[in-house]
Amino acid sequence: MRPIEIPTFQPRMKVLNREQALAIHTAALEILEKTGIKMEHPTVLEALAGEGCRVSGRDWVKIPAYLAEEALHSAPRQIALYDQQGNKSMPLTHENPFYGTGSDATFTFDMETGERRRSVLSDVANYARLVDGLENIAFCMSMANPVDVPVIEDIYLQVFAEMVKNTNKPIVFIADSGKDIARIYEIACLVAGGEELLQQKPFLLNYSEAISPLRFPQNVMERLIFCAEKKLPICLPSGSNAGGGSPVTLAGAMALGIAENLAGLVIHQLFGKGSPFLFGPNVSVLDMKSTVVSYGCPEWSLTQAALADMRDELYGLPIWAFAGASDAKVMDAQAGAESMFSIITAMLSRCNLIHDVGFLEYGSTSSLEMVTMANELVAMSRFFVGGIPVNDNTLALDAIERVASGEPGSIFLMDDHTFEHFMEAQFLPTLLDRSRYDSWEQSGALDMYGRCNKEAKKILATHQVNAKSDVVLEEIDRLLRR
Amino acid sequence: MAEFNALTESVIKGDIKSAVAETQKALETGQDIQSIIDDGLIRAMDDVGERFSKGQIFVPQMLRSAKTMQECMKLIQPHFKEGDVKAKGKVVIGTVKGDLHDIGKNLVSMMLEGAGFTIIDLGVDVNPEAFVEKVKETEADIMGMSALLSTTMPAMRHTIDALKEAGIRDQVKVMIGGAPVTDDFAREIKADAYAPDAGSAVIQTKKLLGLS
Ligand code: B12
């Protein structure tokens, strides 16, 4: 009889028990029922009233709990994002973490001069191509809020086109209103080969935000309705940052953010039952000295891990998260520490779509080197989360026997078992440097920043992005000129 | 000044109850109103501001002190006589058109209020005409604009243009701020001042009005 295989435990983090999860959920429902939300879109307000919500004043509306529970049931439990060539590359089910960049950084570090300067459109292209060439960075966001777009109202359309031209990975995009999102959608249809194909194999997800506390502006609702109707995946995290948009205590901040998300979900499902909605607020903290919203704090990692627990206990919907960012002003030791902290914890708690990789200075500045470093940190984390497979082969009693009883000089390094398994048995870093001092010195004595800078340059110089067809490219340019 | 030490201490600690009691006592013993404000309350807030900028206290503590001062002011106000108290200055503030971020702007308002300025907050997504109208109506000394998006930064320029068109650009000082805003940008659009955070906003306001 063959021995029973021992399943491998994959390290997993939990931060809430069921009682805590339920209590936060109940609080969120109470916020919707008793406090209500400010709805600034008249059609949505009417629709909510029609569903049994209580409207008071001009735009205040209270949402009964059962509507939230219903919406949670009708929203799909898995969202699959495809790459732009139609391959399923991001199945967002509950065990799968995917990392990607962030959106509108005002500044960037120039790869050549090392100088912090205002972002331009060609930066969007560089980030997209870098992401395309990095194995562990699954999706692309703009990473820039470029100064040099010809028409500022079209900024999100422009950066979207730039991303499409420079990567085939899935794209998470920003839009301003119902107008530019419709044009972005046109480009997406071109890339996918038509509306139907796009709906079947969506390669994009819209990142919109409600305004904490409890405010739902007109233009945000236009985007939400657009996505619901077109079955375009969307997330609607509000900025319920502890002490800023929400209470300073994390439980209250989560309850408020979740209430806002549930309200968004209710509306979304009203306008497109069964359309995909990625769940989750952004719950970081407002730093009480600098008054910045932190992108490197343990609190944000903690609240999203808690949300992952709530997903497992209650919601079942894939979640939105952040990692790989920092409040450091340059890519220094702080940047390394903070980005690794959020990367590993996001993976240990199985967050799903994890954005903001590569941000410095609390989201103001982007860094190609940070993204490149994160690629390796994600690999390192993956290795860790893979756990320790225990079986005859990995216990390697035969190898031990051979070496122990072998001739003098027989060593593990020489044994076939080592040759056959070292690749998967060990994590083999490429940027994290383990070389001996002398060879490190001989190869230029570069620190982590220097090595990442070199690697990013190399990828940008050599990586080939599968180009879109000329027809598609021409159509996109025509659309941009319109 | 020594007679206000207890008041100053209470404001610094953010102890509303005892600060109010101290203010009451000062009023009852016939202290000069301007002196209660300057040597008691404002002195406390200056101290708080300094501690904050040195990183010795945190924002909530500073705001609590500001709130304490406001509670004291409520008691003092009914005793104002015409010409009694020099108003420190009026600030019309808002987040510019197209922009909905307001936490930074609110914080700046709170701090200015704490420093004794009168605040008229127009909220978010404020169009240039609304700024102009309020500045005219209130004869404000300062107009503060906040923008957190680079896409809404041009609205700051437009608002300054609107002031010019209304012929009141000279009557009001313009101060701007928000994460993507820089000193260079302020110079470019000919704003009178820029501040990177709420603490510096108070310092800039005082400078603009020749109070420091
Ligand atoms: C919280 C937040 C939100 C919240 C806002 C909630 C609210 N009620 O304000 C929500 C979720 C709604 C939001 C929405 C969006 N946001 Co936002 N948001 C932030 C975030 C994380 C923090 C901003 C904040 O509140 N900071 C805390 C306060 C206290 O600091 P502050 O605002 O900088 O203010 C201080 C100083 O700037 C200064 N100051 C501010 N105003 C003034 C005014 C004067 C007169 C003076 C003197 C000084 C001054 O003093 C303040 C106090 O010290 C920043 C990133 C970051 N870390 O800064 C992004 C950020 C500002 N947002 C951004 C974006 C892109 C958006 C969206 C377009 C995203 C989307 N998917 O739709 C929308 C736009 C909505 C709109 N039309 O306005 C970008 C902007 C990039 C750019 N260069 O344009 C940022 C930088 C994030 C990023 N890197 O992508 N956001």
GROMACS .gro file of C-alpha atoms in nm, chain A residues 286-291, chain B residues 48 51-52 55-65:
model
   20
  286LEU     CA    1  -0.373   5.960   0.923
  287ASP     CA    2  -0.033   6.010   1.082
  288MET     CA    3  -0.082   6.224   1.389
  289LYS     CA    4   0.241   6.418   1.349
  290SER     CA    5   0.284   6.478   0.979
  291THR     CA    6  -0.088   6.454   0.888
  530VAL     CA    7   0.097   7.457   2.152
  533ARG     CA    8   0.537   7.211   2.071
  534PHE     CA    9   0.364   7.063   1.769
  537GLY     CA   10   0.713   6.702   1.733
  538GLN     CA   11   0.644   6.706   2.108
  539ILE     CA   12   0.268   6.674   2.073
  540PHE     CA   13   0.031   6.522   1.818
  541VAL     CA   14  -0.243   6.669   1.602
  542PRO     CA   15  -0.540   6.559   1.820
  543GLN     CA   16  -0.378   6.726   2.121
  544MET     CA   17  -0.328   7.046   1.928
  545LEU     CA   18  -0.686   7.043   1.801
  546ARG     CA   19  -0.814   6.978   2.151
  547SER     CA   20  -0.634   7.290   2.267
   0.00000   0.00000   0.00000
